[in-house]
mmCIF file of N, CA, C and O in Angstrom:
data_model
loop_
_atom_site.group_PDB
_atom_site.id
_atom_site.type_symbol
_atom_site.label_atom_id
_atom_site.label_comp_id
_atom_site.label_asym_id
_atom_site.label_seq_id
_atom_site.Cartn_x
_atom_site.Cartn_y
_atom_site.Cartn_z
ATOM 1 N N MET V 824 0.839 -1.175 0.000
ATOM 2 C CA MET V 824 0.000 0.000 0.000
ATOM 3 C C MET V 824 0.881 1.232 0.000
ATOM 4 O O MET V 824 1.951 1.250 0.587
ATOM 5 N N LYS V 825 0.400 2.283 -0.666
ATOM 6 C CA LYS V 825 1.131 3.541 -0.778
ATOM 7 C C LYS V 825 0.237 4.704 -0.370
ATOM 8 O O LYS V 825 -0.991 4.592 -0.364
ATOM 9 N N LEU V 826 0.876 5.805 -0.040
ATOM 10 C CA LEU V 826 0.192 7.061 0.207
ATOM 11 C C LEU V 826 0.838 8.102 -0.691
ATOM 12 O O LEU V 826 2.056 8.312 -0.637
ATOM 13 N N ILE V 827 0.036 8.714 -1.545
ATOM 14 C CA ILE V 827 0.516 9.825 -2.366
ATOM 15 C C ILE V 827 0.118 11.112 -1.668
ATOM 16 O O ILE V 827 -1.049 11.301 -1.304
ATOM 17 N N ILE V 828 1.099 11.981 -1.477
ATOM 18 C CA ILE V 828 0.855 13.331 -1.003
ATOM 19 C C ILE V 828 1.170 14.234 -2.184
ATOM 20 O O ILE V 828 2.316 14.288 -2.635
ATOM 21 N N ALA V 829 0.156 14.886 -2.704
ATOM 22 C CA ALA V 829 0.329 15.747 -3.868
ATOM 23 C C ALA V 829 -0.037 17.177 -3.492
ATOM 24 O O ALA V 829 -1.146 17.436 -3.035
ATOM 25 N N ILE V 830 0.899 18.084 -3.687
ATOM 26 C CA ILE V 830 0.655 19.499 -3.431
ATOM 27 C C ILE V 830 0.407 20.137 -4.789
ATOM 28 O O ILE V 830 1.288 20.151 -5.649
ATOM 29 N N ILE V 831 -0.824 20.625 -4.972
ATOM 30 C CA ILE V 831 -1.217 21.204 -6.261
ATOM 31 C C ILE V 831 -1.688 22.635 -6.059
ATOM 32 O O ILE V 831 -2.033 23.032 -4.942
ATOM 33 N N ARG V 832 -1.722 23.385 -7.140
ATOM 34 C CA ARG V 832 -2.236 24.747 -7.055
ATOM 35 C C ARG V 832 -3.744 24.696 -6.822
ATOM 36 O O ARG V 832 -4.441 23.814 -7.337
ATOM 37 N N ASP V 833 -4.250 25.635 -6.049
ATOM 38 C CA ASP V 833 -5.678 25.604 -5.713
ATOM 39 C C ASP V 833 -6.571 25.727 -6.944
ATOM 40 O O ASP V 833 -7.693 25.232 -6.946
ATOM 41 N N ILE V 834 -6.098 26.337 -8.016
ATOM 42 C CA ILE V 834 -6.916 26.449 -9.229
ATOM 43 C C ILE V 834 -7.137 25.093 -9.900
ATOM 44 O O ILE V 834 -8.064 24.937 -10.687
ATOM 45 N N ASP V 835 -6.297 24.115 -9.585
ATOM 46 C CA ASP V 835 -6.414 22.787 -10.190
ATOM 47 C C ASP V 835 -7.198 21.799 -9.341
ATOM 48 O O ASP V 835 -7.472 20.680 -9.769
ATOM 49 N N ASP V 836 -7.572 22.207 -8.143
ATOM 50 C CA ASP V 836 -8.176 21.272 -7.187
ATOM 51 C C ASP V 836 -9.419 20.565 -7.720
ATOM 52 O O ASP V 836 -9.496 19.340 -7.680
ATOM 53 N N ASP V 837 -10.389 21.305 -8.211
ATOM 54 C CA ASP V 837 -11.639 20.675 -8.664
ATOM 55 C C ASP V 837 -11.405 19.681 -9.799
ATOM 56 O O ASP V 837 -11.907 18.566 -9.766
ATOM 57 N N LYS V 838 -10.649 20.097 -10.794
ATOM 58 C CA LYS V 838 -10.405 19.226 -11.947
ATOM 59 C C LYS V 838 -9.656 17.959 -11.545
ATOM 60 O O LYS V 838 -10.007 16.850 -11.965
ATOM 61 N N VAL V 839 -8.639 18.109 -10.711
ATOM 62 C CA VAL V 839 -7.829 16.956 -10.298
ATOM 63 C C VAL V 839 -8.636 16.010 -9.420
ATOM 64 O O VAL V 839 -8.635 14.793 -9.644
ATOM 65 N N THR V 840 -9.348 16.547 -8.422
ATOM 66 C CA THR V 840 -10.103 15.661 -7.536
ATOM 67 C C THR V 840 -11.242 14.969 -8.270
ATOM 68 O O THR V 840 -11.528 13.796 -8.006
ATOM 69 N N GLN V 841 -11.887 15.661 -9.210
ATOM 70 C CA GLN V 841 -12.937 15.018 -10.022
ATOM 71 C C GLN V 841 -12.364 13.860 -10.834
ATOM 72 O O GLN V 841 -12.963 12.791 -10.920
ATOM 73 N N ALA V 842 -11.207 14.082 -11.453
ATOM 74 C CA ALA V 842 -10.584 13.036 -12.265
ATOM 75 C C ALA V 842 -10.177 11.843 -11.408
ATOM 76 O O ALA V 842 -10.373 10.685 -11.800
ATOM 77 N N LEU V 843 -9.629 12.107 -10.234
ATOM 78 C CA LEU V 843 -9.216 11.013 -9.351
ATOM 79 C C LEU V 843 -10.416 10.223 -8.827
ATOM 80 O O LEU V 843 -10.413 8.997 -8.836
ATOM 81 N N THR V 844 -11.448 10.925 -8.371
ATOM 82 C CA THR V 844 -12.614 10.208 -7.846
ATOM 83 C C THR V 844 -13.368 9.479 -8.961
ATOM 84 O O THR V 844 -13.912 8.406 -8.726
ATOM 85 N N SER V 845 -13.359 10.026 -10.173
ATOM 86 C CA SER V 845 -13.981 9.331 -11.309
ATOM 87 C C SER V 845 -13.262 8.030 -11.635
ATOM 88 O O SER V 845 -13.862 7.086 -12.150
ATOM 89 N N ALA V 846 -11.972 7.982 -11.311
ATOM 90 C CA ALA V 846 -11.183 6.768 -11.535
ATOM 91 C C ALA V 846 -11.170 5.872 -10.293
ATOM 92 O O ALA V 846 -10.352 4.969 -10.176
ATOM 93 N N ALA V 847 -12.073 6.137 -9.348
ATOM 94 C CA ALA V 847 -12.278 5.332 -8.136
ATOM 95 C C ALA V 847 -11.160 5.460 -7.104
ATOM 96 O O ALA V 847 -10.974 4.579 -6.275
ATOM 97 N N PHE V 848 -10.429 6.575 -7.118
ATOM 98 C CA PHE V 848 -9.461 6.841 -6.061
ATOM 99 C C PHE V 848 -10.156 7.618 -4.958
ATOM 100 O O PHE V 848 -11.016 8.456 -5.220
ATOM 101 N N ARG V 849 -9.779 7.346 -3.732
ATOM 102 C CA ARG V 849 -10.282 8.110 -2.592
ATOM 103 C C ARG V 849 -9.297 9.221 -2.303
ATOM 104 O O ARG V 849 -8.094 8.981 -2.210
ATOM 105 N N VAL V 850 -9.812 10.426 -2.159
ATOM 106 C CA VAL V 850 -8.954 11.600 -2.029
ATOM 107 C C VAL V 850 -9.406 12.446 -0.848
ATOM 108 O O VAL V 850 -10.596 12.710 -0.695
ATOM 109 N N THR V 851 -8.459 12.867 -0.033
ATOM 110 C CA THR V 851 -8.709 13.848 1.009
ATOM 111 C C THR V 851 -7.950 15.111 0.627
ATOM 112 O O THR V 851 -6.766 15.055 0.316
ATOM 113 N N CYS V 852 -8.647 16.238 0.655
ATOM 114 C CA CYS V 852 -8.053 17.508 0.243
ATOM 115 C C CYS V 852 -7.913 18.419 1.461
ATOM 116 O O CYS V 852 -8.856 18.589 2.221
ATOM 117 N N ILE V 853 -6.716 19.002 1.613
ATOM 118 C CA ILE V 853 -6.438 19.919 2.710
ATOM 119 C C ILE V 853 -5.917 21.224 2.110
ATOM 120 O O ILE V 853 -4.947 21.212 1.344
ATOM 121 N N ALA V 854 -6.548 22.336 2.440
ATOM 122 C CA ALA V 854 -6.055 23.639 1.984
ATOM 123 C C ALA V 854 -4.714 23.899 2.657
ATOM 124 O O ALA V 854 -4.547 23.652 3.849
ATOM 125 N N SER V 855 -3.736 24.374 1.887
ATOM 126 C CA SER V 855 -2.402 24.580 2.443
ATOM 127 C C SER V 855 -1.698 25.727 1.735
ATOM 128 O O SER V 855 -2.056 26.125 0.640
ATOM 129 N N THR V 856 -0.681 26.245 2.394
ATOM 130 C CA THR V 856 0.229 27.215 1.791
ATOM 131 C C THR V 856 1.624 26.842 2.260
ATOM 132 O O THR V 856 1.793 26.158 3.266
ATOM 133 N N GLY V 857 2.612 27.244 1.516
ATOM 134 C CA GLY V 857 3.953 26.900 1.951
ATOM 135 C C GLY V 857 4.998 27.265 0.933
ATOM 136 O O GLY V 857 4.727 27.932 -0.064
ATOM 137 N N GLY V 858 6.201 26.777 1.165
ATOM 138 C CA GLY V 858 7.352 27.147 0.364
ATOM 139 C C GLY V 858 7.500 26.415 -0.950
ATOM 140 O O GLY V 858 8.267 26.830 -1.790
ATOM 141 N N PHE V 859 6.781 25.295 -1.157
ATOM 142 C CA PHE V 859 6.968 24.555 -2.403
ATOM 143 C C PHE V 859 6.476 25.342 -3.604
ATOM 144 O O PHE V 859 7.220 25.624 -4.526
ATOM 145 N N LEU V 860 5.208 25.682 -3.614
ATOM 146 C CA LEU V 860 4.629 26.372 -4.767
ATOM 147 C C LEU V 860 4.437 27.863 -4.524
ATOM 148 O O LEU V 860 4.172 28.619 -5.440
ATOM 149 N N ARG V 861 4.537 28.294 -3.271
ATOM 150 C CA ARG V 861 4.491 29.698 -2.863
ATOM 151 C C ARG V 861 3.219 30.440 -3.244
ATOM 152 O O ARG V 861 3.220 31.639 -3.444
ATOM 153 N N HIS V 862 2.138 29.744 -3.396
ATOM 154 C CA HIS V 862 0.839 30.335 -3.706
ATOM 155 C C HIS V 862 -0.201 29.528 -2.949
ATOM 156 O O HIS V 862 0.120 28.613 -2.219
ATOM 157 N N GLY V 863 -1.491 29.836 -3.190
ATOM 158 C CA GLY V 863 -2.548 29.033 -2.599
ATOM 159 C C GLY V 863 -2.441 27.608 -3.118
ATOM 160 O O GLY V 863 -2.371 27.380 -4.320
ATOM 161 N N ASN V 864 -2.384 26.664 -2.223
ATOM 162 C CA ASN V 864 -2.208 25.262 -2.584
ATOM 163 C C ASN V 864 -3.290 24.411 -1.952
ATOM 164 O O ASN V 864 -3.956 24.827 -1.011
ATOM 165 N N ASN V 865 -3.409 23.211 -2.449
ATOM 166 C CA ASN V 865 -4.174 22.170 -1.796
ATOM 167 C C ASN V 865 -3.285 20.947 -1.719
ATOM 168 O O ASN V 865 -2.553 20.640 -2.666
ATOM 169 N N THR V 866 -3.346 20.280 -0.595
ATOM 170 C CA THR V 866 -2.595 19.044 -0.425
ATOM 171 C C THR V 866 -3.578 17.897 -0.509
ATOM 172 O O THR V 866 -4.566 17.858 0.233
ATOM 173 N N LEU V 867 -3.326 16.982 -1.432
ATOM 174 C CA LEU V 867 -4.179 15.819 -1.612
ATOM 175 C C LEU V 867 -3.521 14.616 -0.968
ATOM 176 O O LEU V 867 -2.322 14.375 -1.158
ATOM 177 N N LEU V 868 -4.290 13.861 -0.213
ATOM 178 C CA LEU V 868 -3.839 12.601 0.365
ATOM 179 C C LEU V 868 -4.596 11.493 -0.345
ATOM 180 O O LEU V 868 -5.828 11.479 -0.346
ATOM 181 N N ILE V 869 -3.851 10.573 -0.963
ATOM 182 C CA ILE V 869 -4.461 9.512 -1.755
ATOM 183 C C ILE V 869 -3.863 8.183 -1.307
ATOM 184 O O ILE V 869 -2.677 7.929 -1.518
ATOM 185 N N GLY V 870 -4.663 7.350 -0.667
ATOM 186 C CA GLY V 870 -4.224 6.014 -0.293
ATOM 187 C C GLY V 870 -4.591 5.046 -1.400
ATOM 188 O O GLY V 870 -5.715 5.081 -1.909
ATOM 189 N N LEU V 871 -3.644 4.192 -1.802
ATOM 190 C CA LEU V 871 -3.900 3.311 -2.936
ATOM 191 C C LEU V 871 -2.985 2.103 -2.906
ATOM 192 O O LEU V 871 -1.975 2.083 -2.204
ATOM 193 N N ASP V 872 -3.365 1.085 -3.690
ATOM 194 C CA ASP V 872 -2.531 -0.099 -3.837
ATOM 195 C C ASP V 872 -1.314 0.222 -4.694
ATOM 196 O O ASP V 872 -1.356 1.115 -5.554
ATOM 197 N N ASP V 873 -0.235 -0.517 -4.482
ATOM 198 C CA ASP V 873 1.033 -0.261 -5.173
ATOM 199 C C ASP V 873 0.877 -0.194 -6.692
ATOM 200 O O ASP V 873 1.465 0.671 -7.341
ATOM 201 N N GLU V 874 0.081 -1.090 -7.256
ATOM 202 C CA GLU V 874 -0.030 -1.175 -8.719
ATOM 203 C C GLU V 874 -0.819 -0.014 -9.328
ATOM 204 O O GLU V 874 -0.852 0.157 -10.539
ATOM 205 N N LYS V 875 -1.440 0.820 -8.506
ATOM 206 C CA LYS V 875 -2.230 1.950 -9.016
ATOM 207 C C LYS V 875 -1.489 3.288 -8.944
ATOM 208 O O LYS V 875 -2.016 4.318 -9.355
ATOM 209 N N VAL V 876 -0.265 3.273 -8.459
ATOM 210 C CA VAL V 876 0.493 4.515 -8.278
ATOM 211 C C VAL V 876 0.704 5.238 -9.601
ATOM 212 O O VAL V 876 0.454 6.439 -9.712
ATOM 213 N N GLU V 877 1.154 4.537 -10.617
ATOM 214 C CA GLU V 877 1.427 5.184 -11.907
ATOM 215 C C GLU V 877 0.162 5.775 -12.515
ATOM 216 O O GLU V 877 0.205 6.861 -13.101
ATOM 217 N N GLN V 878 -0.961 5.086 -12.371
ATOM 218 C CA GLN V 878 -2.234 5.603 -12.888
ATOM 219 C C GLN V 878 -2.599 6.914 -12.188
ATOM 220 O O GLN V 878 -2.999 7.881 -12.827
ATOM 221 N N ALA V 879 -2.455 6.949 -10.873
ATOM 222 C CA ALA V 879 -2.788 8.160 -10.122
ATOM 223 C C ALA V 879 -1.854 9.319 -10.496
ATOM 224 O O ALA V 879 -2.310 10.451 -10.672
ATOM 225 N N ILE V 880 -0.569 9.035 -10.647
ATOM 226 C CA ILE V 880 0.375 10.080 -11.034
ATOM 227 C C ILE V 880 0.047 10.606 -12.424
ATOM 228 O O ILE V 880 0.106 11.814 -12.676
ATOM 229 N N GLN V 881 -0.339 9.726 -13.332
ATOM 230 C CA GLN V 881 -0.702 10.157 -14.679
ATOM 231 C C GLN V 881 -1.947 11.051 -14.653
ATOM 232 O O GLN V 881 -2.018 12.051 -15.367
ATOM 233 N N ILE V 882 -2.916 10.707 -13.811
ATOM 234 C CA ILE V 882 -4.113 11.548 -13.663
ATOM 235 C C ILE V 882 -3.726 12.923 -13.126
ATOM 236 O O ILE V 882 -4.199 13.954 -13.615
ATOM 237 N N LEU V 883 -2.865 12.957 -12.119
ATOM 238 C CA LEU V 883 -2.391 14.229 -11.591
ATOM 239 C C LEU V 883 -1.703 15.044 -12.686
ATOM 240 O O LEU V 883 -1.990 16.225 -12.879
ATOM 241 N N TYR V 884 -0.818 14.407 -13.427
ATOM 242 C CA TYR V 884 -0.065 15.091 -14.481
ATOM 243 C C TYR V 884 -0.992 15.644 -15.560
ATOM 244 O O TYR V 884 -0.835 16.778 -16.001
ATOM 245 N N ASN V 885 -1.957 14.844 -15.965
ATOM 246 C CA ASN V 885 -2.857 15.246 -17.053
ATOM 247 C C ASN V 885 -3.845 16.338 -16.659
ATOM 248 O O ASN V 885 -4.376 17.030 -17.528
ATOM 249 N N ASN V 886 -4.120 16.478 -15.367
ATOM 250 C CA ASN V 886 -5.169 17.398 -14.939
ATOM 251 C C ASN V 886 -4.675 18.648 -14.219
ATOM 252 O O ASN V 886 -5.485 19.493 -13.849
ATOM 253 N N CYS V 887 -3.386 18.787 -14.034
ATOM 254 C CA CYS V 887 -2.828 20.030 -13.507
ATOM 255 C C CYS V 887 -2.575 20.951 -14.688
ATOM 256 O O CYS V 887 -1.942 20.561 -15.669
ATOM 257 N N SER V 888 -3.085 22.165 -14.610
ATOM 258 C CA SER V 888 -2.944 23.097 -15.736
ATOM 259 C C SER V 888 -1.481 23.486 -15.927
ATOM 260 O O SER V 888 -0.688 23.446 -14.986
ATOM 261 N N PRO V 889 -1.136 23.870 -17.155
ATOM 262 C CA PRO V 889 0.256 24.259 -17.431
ATOM 263 C C PRO V 889 0.706 25.410 -16.536
ATOM 264 O O PRO V 889 -0.082 26.281 -16.177
ATOM 265 N N SER V 890 1.958 25.389 -16.209
ATOM 266 C CA SER V 890 2.532 26.416 -15.353
ATOM 267 C C SER V 890 2.706 27.715 -16.135
ATOM 268 O O SER V 890 3.167 27.693 -17.274
ATOM 269 N N PRO V 891 2.344 28.859 -15.523
ATOM 270 C CA PRO V 891 2.500 30.138 -16.219
ATOM 271 C C PRO V 891 3.960 30.569 -16.364
ATOM 272 O O PRO V 891 4.274 31.403 -17.192
ATOM 273 N N SER V 892 4.851 29.997 -15.557
ATOM 274 C CA SER V 892 6.274 30.340 -15.660
ATOM 275 C C SER V 892 7.112 29.171 -15.162
ATOM 276 O O SER V 892 6.626 28.333 -14.397
ATOM 277 N N PRO V 893 8.374 29.113 -15.566
ATOM 278 C CA PRO V 893 9.239 28.005 -15.136
ATOM 279 C C PRO V 893 9.462 27.957 -13.630
ATOM 280 O O PRO V 893 9.774 26.904 -13.085
ATOM 281 N N GLU V 894 9.304 29.090 -12.943
ATOM 282 C CA GLU V 894 9.524 29.119 -11.495
ATOM 283 C C GLU V 894 8.373 28.479 -10.712
ATOM 284 O O GLU V 894 8.533 28.130 -9.562
ATOM 285 N N ILE V 895 7.211 28.383 -11.338
ATOM 286 C CA ILE V 895 6.039 27.829 -10.658
ATOM 287 C C ILE V 895 5.810 26.411 -11.162
ATOM 288 O O ILE V 895 5.578 26.183 -12.341
ATOM 289 N N ARG V 896 5.893 25.470 -10.251
ATOM 290 C CA ARG V 896 5.683 24.074 -10.621
ATOM 291 C C ARG V 896 4.205 23.757 -10.653
ATOM 292 O O ARG V 896 3.403 24.378 -9.973
ATOM 293 N N ARG V 897 3.837 22.736 -11.440
ATOM 294 C CA ARG V 897 2.442 22.324 -11.545
ATOM 295 C C ARG V 897 2.009 21.556 -10.309
ATOM 296 O O ARG V 897 0.874 21.659 -9.863
ATOM 297 N N ALA V 898 2.907 20.748 -9.763
ATOM 298 C CA ALA V 898 2.589 19.930 -8.585
ATOM 299 C C ALA V 898 3.881 19.394 -7.986
ATOM 300 O O ALA V 898 4.898 19.285 -8.672
ATOM 301 N N ILE V 899 3.812 19.065 -6.723
ATOM 302 C CA ILE V 899 4.879 18.332 -6.043
ATOM 303 C C ILE V 899 4.222 17.058 -5.539
ATOM 304 O O ILE V 899 3.174 17.101 -4.878
ATOM 305 N N VAL V 900 4.807 15.903 -5.853
ATOM 306 C CA VAL V 900 4.188 14.617 -5.516
ATOM 307 C C VAL V 900 5.178 13.779 -4.714
ATOM 308 O O VAL V 900 6.324 13.594 -5.134
ATOM 309 N N PHE V 901 4.720 13.275 -3.579
ATOM 310 C CA PHE V 901 5.496 12.348 -2.758
ATOM 311 C C PHE V 901 4.754 11.020 -2.748
ATOM 312 O O PHE V 901 3.529 10.987 -2.591
ATOM 313 N N VAL V 902 5.480 9.920 -2.887
ATOM 314 C CA VAL V 902 4.884 8.585 -2.796
ATOM 315 C C VAL V 902 5.556 7.890 -1.613
ATOM 316 O O VAL V 902 6.767 7.687 -1.605
ATOM 317 N N LEU V 903 4.735 7.542 -0.615
ATOM 318 C CA LEU V 903 5.240 6.942 0.617
ATOM 319 C C LEU V 903 4.730 5.523 0.792
ATOM 320 O O LEU V 903 3.600 5.203 0.408
ATOM 321 N N ASN V 904 5.557 4.684 1.398
ATOM 322 C CA ASN V 904 5.099 3.345 1.770
ATOM 323 C C ASN V 904 4.228 3.447 3.019
ATOM 324 O O ASN V 904 4.494 4.245 3.908
ATOM 325 N N VAL V 905 3.193 2.624 3.072
ATOM 326 C CA VAL V 905 2.293 2.583 4.219
ATOM 327 C C VAL V 905 2.434 1.216 4.865
ATOM 328 O O VAL V 905 2.227 0.189 4.216
ATOM 329 N N ASN V 906 2.806 1.176 6.140
ATOM 330 C CA ASN V 906 2.964 -0.085 6.846
ATOM 331 C C ASN V 906 1.645 -0.648 7.342
ATOM 332 O O ASN V 906 1.479 -1.857 7.417
ATOM 333 N N GLN V 907 0.722 0.229 7.662
ATOM 334 C CA GLN V 907 -0.565 -0.233 8.178
ATOM 335 C C GLN V 907 -1.669 0.712 7.723
ATOM 336 O O GLN V 907 -1.481 1.936 7.724
ATOM 337 N N HIS V 908 -2.789 0.134 7.368
ATOM 338 C CA HIS V 908 -3.939 0.918 6.911
ATOM 339 C C HIS V 908 -5.166 0.372 7.617
ATOM 340 O O HIS V 908 -5.457 -0.821 7.532
ATOM 341 N N ILE V 909 -5.882 1.227 8.322
ATOM 342 C CA ILE V 909 -7.077 0.802 9.051
ATOM 343 C C ILE V 909 -8.212 1.727 8.645
ATOM 344 O O ILE V 909 -8.075 2.945 8.665
ATOM 345 N N ARG V 910 -9.325 1.137 8.265
ATOM 346 C CA ARG V 910 -10.512 1.927 7.918
ATOM 347 C C ARG V 910 -11.665 1.431 8.770
ATOM 348 O O ARG V 910 -11.952 0.239 8.798
ATOM 349 N N PHE V 911 -12.309 2.334 9.506
ATOM 350 C CA PHE V 911 -13.474 1.936 10.316
ATOM 351 C C PHE V 911 -14.477 3.046 10.377
ATOM 352 O O PHE V 911 -14.265 4.132 9.945
#
């Protein structure tokens, strides 16, 4: 099991979360700001099976709008191993 932490620009939030949920991914969105993108951001938490990581990253890549300048990134994505997952 993996956990994707994706920091995206807030303007991309609706499009990205719609695409992920349409592909049956569960997504938690947290409003955030910080040093990575230096603008209004949203942090997405996506728990998924190992074999679905590439699909989720491709959805993120395809649905983040182009960057207006080279200094502004479209997204920052972390993929973490999950030792235990409990849902109740």
